[in-house]
Amino acid sequence: MFMSEIKIDGVQAIINANKHLEGALLPILHGLQDQYGYIPEVAYQPITEALAITLADLKGVISFYHFFRTTPPAKHVIQVCRAEACQAMGGRQLEAHAKQKLGVDWHGKTLDQQFQLEQVFCLGNCACAPAVRVGDEVIGRVSPERFDALLEELQTEVVEVKL
Amino acid sequence: MSRIFISLDTTSNSLGANELAAWFARNHADVDVVRTGSRGMFWLEPMVEVETANGRVAYGPLSTKELAEAVDQGLLQGSEQPSSYLGDIEQHPYFASQQRLTFGRVGLVNPMSVDSYIQHDGYQGLANAIVKGDQAIIDDVKASGLRGRGGAAFPTGIKWQTVADCAADQKYIVCNADEGDSGTFADRMLMEGDPLSLIEGMTIAGIAVGATKGYIYLREEYPQAYKILNAAINDAKAKNWLGDQIQGSAYSFDIEVRLGAQAYICGEETSLLNSLEGKRGEVRAKPPLPAIEGFLGKPTVVNNVISLASVPTILAKGGDYYESFGMGRSKGTMTFQLAGNLKQTGLVELAFGITLKELLTTYADGSYSGRPLKAVQVGGPLGAYLPESQWDTPMDYESFMAIDAMVGHGGIVAFDDTVDMGEQARFSMEFCVAESCGKCTPCRIGSTRGVEVIDKIRSGDNPDQNKELLADLCDTMFYGSLCAMGGMTPYPVRSAMNHFEADFDKKEVH
């Protein structure tokens, strides 16, 4: 899981590790989101200084890409594919089921902060649609029942970690 | 010791391939499990291939429970007894009839091992390229007739010549691995199954045009490809197939993988270059061409994964050999991807010219649901929806352009008769709303208008006038957008309107 505590030293270390790269901004933003789960505001000024860009430049880039977040995510981010190959295999029904089951719309988090629902346009799993992604894992042929089982598995994992 | 092969491909894993590998680790630690790419026959995944004295023997699809039973029945000895027995997968008609020029090694090699790559004839193209030198390489690529496999189909050799002819202190090779089209996964399969062919192709491109640095711009949605690409690059560096003075030659070349951040538009080459530079992924006006002023203003080759991965074969076997496949001006092979509501989904590499119908029947064997197929979208979310009357069209660039459609990156998404084409047309506009970079008004605002107008038509609000308005809006987007995002969103919308107009009628509520 992501590190919850954000220290400026850690932020600066990620910036320093990448700032020499050609086109360093995306690698820096990825590094921060990998570490903290989102782009913390405390990183803005050090980034602009390291890359000699303005705050407007930085915010323009962060807001352009669907992937980058500026607030902490829920424990499990569930990405449901909305693209055509999944639609052809019941993707629309899966979308509706996921929203109803979690009680949220796209980008929404459950009240207990366990799940966050995100739309994604194609996971490249079009041969076994519909597809869902959690972390780096992609799951194929996701029926509503399989989706419910996935939620169960994810919650069970939480218990295992605590033991 | 028994040796078996299990795919590590994302789709194989999405069906349980990792669990099969873990089963062997737990129950048969004596078995050597090699993880490979996928054969691209996904209805048979997850699959296990066993090395026997008579070649590989395949079993699939398997759950861990079925695997345990099959092992009891002699799977590790290649027994025919398990019900999942498939025999030599390369003799399966789906596979045996293919012309695998670019995907020849996928499923065979350990993708992260240069040694495995060389055992299967890898790096012969680069060895030839080092001897031939820049212009002779470009002449070979020109002779092959290779055209960009990303979708735009621009002749690769001519692009390389333009970059080679530019004088500059630094040039770049950029691989466009932002494979965002729904229904496409060839790039992903190649990068997960044989990434060294891409790495070799980029290195050859570098020698050809005088570039020493390459970037692979990979979409964030492909975490498995990211890991495998980096492992392969590291092995290539360790064995001096990347880096300074490659294999003792005068040529140096390095590759770095960069991740996108979930923006479909970054598959457009100028938008990709802006993103790679750390900017918003907005489209650039052309000219200047990226070949002349590309990454950081320097001459840059931007090629798709499959285009670059096709180059080693061209250099190993000659441009004429590659050119002998295909038809008309569409030369070589295309990697067709069968997706959506089809029974036998997967990857089929064939010379251009096969008809869509043959792919849907002979290879895919009809719909997954068992219902009749109604519409097929070819070429991703900006490709036209084709009704059955057009399925006899040969799959080549010119034949598809002639029916206002495109082959694109070779993705084929089939829908059965439960699909509502009015809803699909609406989605095309909705997708454009979500993914427009915002630079051109017809794309940015036109797409939102498109959703509204289609909603009006579908709710019975002045349908005739609104259909006319929709046609007009499509023209505005087509003529008034800088890139294919706004310019081609009209293709799926118009084709849905032209061929499935009844689906736009107001639905009677019972």
XYZ file of C-alpha atoms in Angstrom, chain B:
510
model
C 13.608 -32.549 -14.939
C 10.376 -31.687 -16.706
C 10.149 -28.307 -18.378
C 6.839 -26.568 -18.967
C 5.786 -23.249 -20.429
C 3.070 -20.963 -19.048
C 2.169 -17.559 -20.491
C 2.824 -14.430 -18.435
C 0.708 -12.317 -20.794
C -1.759 -9.947 -19.101
C -4.769 -11.679 -20.633
C -3.503 -15.158 -19.714
C -2.958 -13.936 -16.174
C -6.408 -12.345 -16.152
C -7.741 -15.870 -16.673
C -5.513 -17.553 -14.069
C -2.097 -18.328 -15.616
C -0.302 -17.023 -12.517
C -2.284 -19.455 -10.375
C -1.131 -22.368 -12.528
C 2.510 -21.309 -12.145
C 1.994 -20.959 -8.387
C 0.441 -24.448 -8.278
C 3.644 -25.928 -9.717
C 5.775 -23.965 -7.256
C 3.724 -25.406 -4.373
C 3.220 -28.962 -5.585
C 5.951 -29.719 -8.119
C 8.980 -27.613 -7.286
C 11.013 -30.057 -9.387
C 9.351 -28.796 -12.575
C 11.131 -26.016 -14.485
C 8.409 -23.462 -15.238
C 9.341 -21.059 -18.050
C 7.101 -18.022 -18.430
C 6.613 -16.980 -22.055
C 4.328 -14.728 -24.049
C 0.967 -16.043 -25.202
C 0.276 -17.924 -28.428
C -2.652 -15.561 -28.796
C -5.409 -18.184 -28.629
C -7.148 -16.824 -25.593
C -10.140 -19.155 -25.476
C -7.592 -21.880 -24.667
C -5.860 -19.882 -21.923
C -4.634 -20.422 -19.348
C -2.619 -23.061 -21.142
C 0.297 -25.257 -20.137
C 2.808 -26.502 -22.695
C 5.023 -29.436 -21.785
C 8.395 -30.095 -23.404
C 8.587 -33.684 -24.654
C 10.950 -35.659 -26.882
C 8.505 -34.986 -29.740
C 8.170 -31.247 -29.167
C 5.766 -29.253 -27.071
C 2.391 -30.633 -26.035
C -0.319 -28.211 -24.908
C -3.212 -28.442 -22.441
C -5.908 -25.850 -21.879
C -7.884 -24.100 -20.689
C -7.074 -25.220 -17.150
C -8.167 -24.291 -13.670
C -5.806 -25.309 -10.838
C -8.189 -28.153 -9.980
C -8.174 -29.420 -13.564
C -4.401 -29.010 -13.644
C -3.968 -31.251 -10.589
C -6.121 -33.925 -12.237
C -4.280 -33.611 -15.537
C -0.906 -34.005 -13.808
C -2.229 -37.192 -12.169
C -3.186 -38.383 -15.648
C 0.327 -37.833 -16.996
C 0.410 -34.210 -18.199
C 4.105 -33.934 -17.406
C 4.795 -36.897 -19.704
C 2.718 -35.441 -22.547
C -0.148 -37.903 -22.058
C -3.192 -37.674 -24.326
C -5.477 -38.727 -21.502
C -6.415 -35.378 -19.891
C -9.550 -33.858 -21.458
C -7.657 -30.570 -21.833
C -5.120 -32.216 -24.193
C -4.506 -30.066 -27.290
C -1.382 -31.655 -28.768
C 1.133 -29.528 -30.644
C -0.441 -26.086 -30.568
C 1.450 -25.026 -33.686
C -0.501 -27.680 -35.623
C -3.836 -26.208 -34.489
C -5.569 -24.822 -37.623
C -5.944 -21.375 -35.987
C -2.184 -21.183 -35.575
C -0.843 -23.311 -38.433
C -2.506 -21.155 -41.095
C -0.977 -17.914 -39.815
C 2.017 -16.129 -41.321
C 3.920 -15.146 -38.229
C 6.698 -12.865 -39.442
C 6.585 -10.445 -36.510
C 5.093 -12.721 -33.851
C 7.280 -15.731 -34.698
C 8.909 -15.879 -31.288
C 5.960 -14.881 -29.100
C 5.029 -17.866 -26.938
C 8.336 -19.592 -27.614
C 10.981 -17.472 -25.910
C 11.628 -16.243 -22.427
C 10.897 -12.572 -23.154
C 13.387 -11.281 -20.612
C 16.395 -13.241 -21.866
C 18.774 -12.200 -24.642
C 20.157 -15.756 -24.693
C 16.703 -17.185 -25.364
C 16.137 -14.504 -28.032
C 19.364 -15.372 -29.838
C 18.605 -19.122 -29.643
C 15.472 -18.311 -31.656
C 17.310 -16.331 -34.367
C 17.145 -12.956 -32.627
C 19.610 -10.153 -33.394
C 20.359 -11.449 -36.916
C 18.747 -8.295 -38.333
C 20.874 -6.002 -36.197
C 24.023 -7.971 -37.043
C 23.247 -7.404 -40.742
C 22.374 -3.749 -40.097
C 25.742 -3.084 -38.446
C 27.496 -4.391 -41.549
C 25.198 -2.639 -44.030
C 25.168 0.833 -42.496
C 22.598 3.627 -42.617
C 21.443 4.092 -46.228
C 21.382 0.395 -47.063
C 19.157 -0.241 -44.023
C 16.725 2.464 -45.135
C 16.710 1.037 -48.674
C 15.786 -2.373 -47.255
C 12.916 -0.911 -45.236
C 11.699 1.025 -48.279
C 11.859 -2.152 -50.394
C 9.815 -4.040 -47.801
C 6.836 -1.728 -48.363
C 6.329 -1.504 -44.599
C 3.741 1.113 -43.617
C 3.078 2.383 -40.123
C 1.074 -0.195 -38.182
C -0.228 2.310 -35.642
C -3.071 3.211 -37.967
C -1.930 6.030 -40.241
C -0.070 3.624 -42.566
C 2.646 6.089 -43.597
C 5.600 4.399 -45.384
C 8.199 3.708 -42.700
C 11.217 3.905 -45.015
C 10.294 7.397 -46.221
C 9.894 8.619 -42.629
C 13.319 7.217 -41.776
C 14.859 8.831 -44.870
C 13.527 12.241 -43.809
C 15.134 11.929 -40.388
C 18.371 10.549 -41.847
C 18.606 13.511 -44.232
C 18.365 16.051 -41.393
C 21.633 17.333 -39.966
C 21.398 17.572 -36.172
C 23.538 17.094 -33.076
C 20.923 14.769 -31.590
C 18.173 12.651 -33.110
C 15.666 10.330 -31.441
C 13.758 7.121 -32.021
C 10.417 7.220 -30.223
C 8.269 4.128 -30.042
C 4.576 4.843 -29.778
C 3.381 2.177 -27.325
C 0.258 4.099 -26.281
C -2.029 1.405 -27.663
C -5.323 2.945 -26.608
C -7.722 1.605 -29.231
C -10.327 -0.694 -27.799
C -10.029 -4.125 -29.367
C -6.278 -3.879 -29.834
C -3.636 -5.711 -27.834
C -0.981 -6.680 -30.393
C 1.518 -4.142 -29.072
C 0.962 -5.358 -25.534
C 1.350 -9.017 -26.514
C 4.548 -8.250 -28.421
C 6.036 -6.220 -25.575
C 5.137 -8.900 -23.059
C 6.079 -11.840 -25.272
C 9.044 -10.712 -27.375
C 10.163 -7.226 -26.298
C 13.654 -7.758 -27.664
C 12.321 -7.685 -31.232
C 11.078 -4.147 -30.511
C 14.377 -3.252 -28.851
C 16.277 -4.666 -31.838
C 14.043 -2.782 -34.275
C 14.603 0.508 -32.453
C 18.349 -0.074 -32.430
C 18.342 -0.720 -36.183
C 16.301 2.478 -36.659
C 18.868 4.358 -34.586
C 21.727 3.163 -36.787
C 19.726 3.941 -39.935
C 18.980 7.578 -39.112
C 21.899 8.438 -36.831
C 20.030 8.498 -33.512
C 21.639 7.371 -30.264
C 18.674 7.616 -27.918
C 15.328 5.886 -27.956
C 12.199 6.204 -25.853
C 9.320 3.790 -25.545
C 6.237 5.806 -24.607
C 4.146 3.133 -22.915
C 0.607 3.574 -21.664
C 0.188 3.391 -17.904
C -2.546 0.794 -18.356
C 0.120 -1.802 -19.245
C 1.994 -2.484 -15.963
C 3.037 -5.999 -16.983
C 4.550 -4.769 -20.249
C 6.427 -2.100 -18.272
C 8.103 -4.680 -16.043
C 8.997 -7.017 -18.907
C 10.315 -4.257 -21.186
C 12.596 -2.971 -18.449
C 13.879 -6.462 -17.654
C 14.613 -7.077 -21.342
C 16.363 -3.704 -21.726
C 18.522 -4.441 -18.692
C 19.549 -7.823 -20.081
C 20.330 -6.251 -23.480
C 22.470 -3.609 -21.752
C 24.295 -6.245 -19.701
C 25.143 -8.147 -22.878
C 26.133 -5.040 -24.890
C 23.196 -5.205 -27.319
C 22.369 -1.711 -26.014
C 24.759 0.951 -24.793
C 28.100 2.104 -26.117
C 29.725 0.525 -29.178
C 27.182 -2.259 -29.549
C 28.919 -5.632 -30.094
C 32.191 -3.863 -30.802
C 30.747 -1.734 -33.623
C 30.934 2.037 -33.996
C 27.254 2.381 -33.073
C 25.825 3.333 -29.683
C 22.166 3.305 -28.707
C 20.155 3.424 -25.485
C 16.475 2.986 -24.679
C 14.343 4.277 -21.828
C 10.712 3.364 -21.114
C 8.421 6.259 -20.176
C 4.903 5.877 -18.845
C 1.893 7.803 -20.068
C -0.861 8.759 -17.670
C -4.157 7.569 -19.119
C -4.808 9.946 -21.985
C -6.019 8.390 -25.241
C -4.919 11.428 -27.222
C -1.270 10.719 -26.425
C -1.376 7.966 -29.037
C -1.381 10.819 -31.571
C 2.292 11.367 -32.338
C 2.609 15.102 -31.697
C 0.571 14.855 -28.520
C 2.804 11.963 -27.472
C 5.905 14.087 -28.027
C 4.495 16.897 -25.876
C 3.711 14.381 -23.150
C 7.208 12.907 -23.389
C 8.586 16.411 -22.951
C 6.599 16.727 -19.720
C 3.825 18.891 -21.089
C 0.074 18.616 -21.506
C -0.601 16.090 -24.247
C -1.996 18.624 -26.680
C -1.764 18.073 -30.397
C 0.768 20.144 -32.357
C -0.014 21.678 -35.728
C 1.923 20.095 -38.613
C 4.227 21.202 -40.213
C 6.817 20.974 -38.851
C 6.788 17.193 -39.117
C 8.160 15.315 -36.100
C 10.711 13.811 -38.478
C 12.194 17.293 -38.802
C 11.272 18.911 -35.464
C 10.150 16.234 -33.035
C 11.159 15.466 -29.463
C 12.709 18.596 -27.934
C 12.718 20.098 -31.421
C 15.108 17.468 -32.796
C 14.586 15.140 -35.791
C 12.607 12.187 -34.469
C 11.336 8.900 -35.825
C 7.975 8.119 -34.225
C 6.893 4.559 -35.038
C 4.389 2.117 -33.634
C 5.505 -1.006 -31.722
C 4.601 -3.457 -34.493
C 6.237 -1.324 -37.187
C 9.526 -1.332 -35.278
C 9.231 -4.994 -34.288
C 8.777 -5.901 -37.982
C 12.148 -4.377 -38.879
C 14.408 -7.180 -37.550
C 12.719 -9.686 -39.888
C 13.141 -7.290 -42.825
C 16.847 -6.874 -42.079
C 17.352 -10.592 -41.416
C 15.518 -11.892 -44.482
C 15.511 -8.917 -46.818
C 12.987 -6.285 -47.870
C 11.934 -8.391 -50.857
C 10.986 -11.296 -48.617
C 8.692 -9.119 -46.484
C 7.275 -7.405 -49.573
C 6.271 -10.777 -51.058
C 3.413 -10.940 -48.519
C 0.290 -8.821 -48.847
C -1.626 -7.216 -51.706
C -1.736 -3.947 -53.633
C 0.010 -1.243 -51.647
C -0.505 -3.081 -48.331
C 2.630 -5.175 -48.008
C 3.745 -7.688 -45.440
C 1.573 -8.999 -42.643
C -0.981 -7.433 -40.344
C -1.633 -8.533 -36.798
C -5.405 -8.767 -36.582
C -6.876 -8.823 -33.114
C -10.200 -10.598 -32.636
C -12.037 -9.126 -29.684
C -15.406 -8.500 -28.111
C -18.243 -10.934 -28.649
C -16.353 -13.698 -30.462
C -15.863 -17.341 -29.546
C -12.194 -17.734 -30.486
C -10.677 -14.392 -29.615
C -6.982 -13.768 -30.081
C -4.225 -12.614 -32.356
C -4.015 -13.629 -35.998
C -0.999 -12.531 -38.046
C -1.671 -12.823 -41.763
C -0.776 -11.159 -45.027
C -3.098 -8.295 -45.933
C -6.031 -9.289 -48.079
C -8.028 -11.748 -45.995
C -11.668 -10.712 -45.713
C -13.294 -9.678 -42.470
C -15.809 -12.492 -42.923
C -13.049 -15.123 -43.015
C -11.621 -13.744 -39.793
C -15.048 -13.759 -38.135
C -16.010 -17.266 -39.241
C -12.884 -19.349 -39.935
C -10.822 -17.926 -37.084
C -13.246 -16.514 -34.524
C -15.900 -19.194 -35.195
C -18.752 -16.757 -34.670
C -20.068 -15.021 -31.596
C -19.269 -15.884 -27.987
C -22.918 -15.525 -27.003
C -24.115 -17.834 -29.778
C -26.372 -15.089 -31.136
C -26.015 -13.665 -34.664
C -23.378 -10.952 -35.108
C -24.770 -7.562 -36.031
C -21.945 -5.028 -36.283
C -18.170 -5.071 -36.292
C -16.013 -2.092 -35.412
C -12.624 -2.221 -37.102
C -9.702 0.038 -36.248
C -10.536 1.177 -32.729
C -12.971 3.753 -31.324
C -12.478 6.035 -34.349
C -13.176 3.228 -36.809
C -16.442 2.618 -38.638
C -19.078 0.082 -37.596
C -19.504 -2.341 -40.459
C -22.772 -4.182 -41.199
C -22.723 -7.713 -42.573
C -23.018 -6.429 -46.157
C -19.464 -5.048 -45.866
C -17.792 -8.060 -44.289
C -16.535 -9.288 -47.666
C -14.163 -6.323 -47.885
C -10.511 -7.433 -48.042
C -8.498 -6.290 -45.042
C -6.095 -3.850 -46.659
C -5.637 -0.103 -46.259
C -7.024 1.001 -49.632
C -10.047 -1.329 -49.713
C -11.110 -0.088 -46.290
C -10.630 3.573 -47.185
C -12.887 2.969 -50.173
C -15.812 2.132 -47.850
C -15.146 5.041 -45.416
C -13.554 2.701 -42.900
C -10.047 1.980 -41.754
C -7.907 -0.998 -40.878
C -6.096 1.139 -38.317
C -4.101 -0.946 -35.874
C -6.004 -4.108 -36.806
C -8.442 -4.293 -33.914
C -11.735 -6.076 -34.646
C -14.547 -5.760 -32.124
C -17.675 -7.773 -32.836
C -21.151 -7.149 -31.401
C -24.086 -9.539 -31.439
C -27.674 -8.596 -32.254
C -28.401 -7.271 -28.759
C -26.291 -4.163 -29.449
C -28.070 -0.809 -29.712
C -26.156 1.110 -32.369
C -27.698 4.421 -31.302
C -26.101 3.875 -27.933
C -22.769 3.022 -29.591
C -22.862 6.231 -31.639
C -23.593 8.195 -28.480
C -20.643 6.525 -26.787
C -18.311 7.529 -29.632
C -19.176 11.167 -28.961
C -18.963 10.669 -25.196
C -15.510 9.123 -25.575
C -14.417 12.143 -27.600
C -15.679 14.432 -24.807
C -13.581 12.519 -22.287
C -10.436 12.282 -24.390
C -10.297 15.439 -26.527
C -7.152 17.436 -25.740
C -9.242 20.583 -26.086
C -7.207 22.340 -28.732
C -9.771 22.342 -31.554
C -13.297 23.633 -30.956
C -15.097 21.125 -33.230
C -13.632 18.274 -31.188
C -13.855 19.843 -27.729
C -17.369 21.297 -27.980
C -18.653 19.406 -30.999
C -18.418 16.131 -29.148
C -20.567 17.439 -26.279
C -23.062 18.755 -28.838
C -22.938 15.354 -30.481
C -24.036 13.608 -27.298
C -26.878 16.106 -26.887
C -28.109 15.804 -30.463
C -28.029 12.001 -30.402
C -29.995 12.084 -27.125
C -32.587 14.283 -28.808
C -32.881 11.952 -31.796
C -33.237 8.950 -29.522
C -35.900 10.618 -27.400
C -37.941 11.510 -30.490
C -37.310 15.268 -30.298
C -37.526 16.506 -33.922
C -35.587 13.475 -35.108
C -35.390 14.433 -38.782
C -33.998 17.918 -38.166
C -31.643 16.617 -35.518
C -30.339 13.867 -37.807
C -29.523 16.586 -40.328
C -27.827 18.564 -37.574
C -25.815 15.513 -36.547
C -24.634 14.984 -40.134
C -23.639 18.643 -40.277
C -21.813 18.389 -36.953
C -19.918 15.349 -38.194
C -18.803 17.340 -41.252
C -17.601 20.184 -39.020
C -15.622 17.821 -36.829
C -14.227 15.984 -39.851
C -12.997 19.101 -41.643
C -12.268 21.322 -38.663
C -10.072 19.224 -36.362
C -6.285 19.063 -36.402
C -5.962 15.359 -35.648
C -7.825 12.083 -35.928
C -9.552 12.406 -32.534
C -12.065 15.022 -33.683
C -11.551 14.266 -37.357
C -12.452 10.606 -37.178
C -15.002 10.409 -34.377
C -17.555 10.990 -37.161
C -16.654 7.606 -38.718
C -18.311 5.374 -36.103
C -21.168 7.876 -35.716
C -21.916 8.191 -39.429
C -21.579 4.467 -40.049
C -24.002 3.724 -37.213
C -26.452 6.253 -38.680
C -26.049 5.025 -42.260
C -26.261 1.301 -41.629
C -28.355 1.004 -38.470
C -30.656 4.018 -38.594
C -33.554 2.177 -36.972
C -31.542 1.939 -33.761
C -31.777 5.736 -33.433
C -35.591 5.685 -33.272
C -37.336 6.467 -30.030
C -37.752 3.274 -28.037
C -41.341 2.342 -27.293
C -41.828 1.858 -23.553
C -44.061 -1.090 -22.765
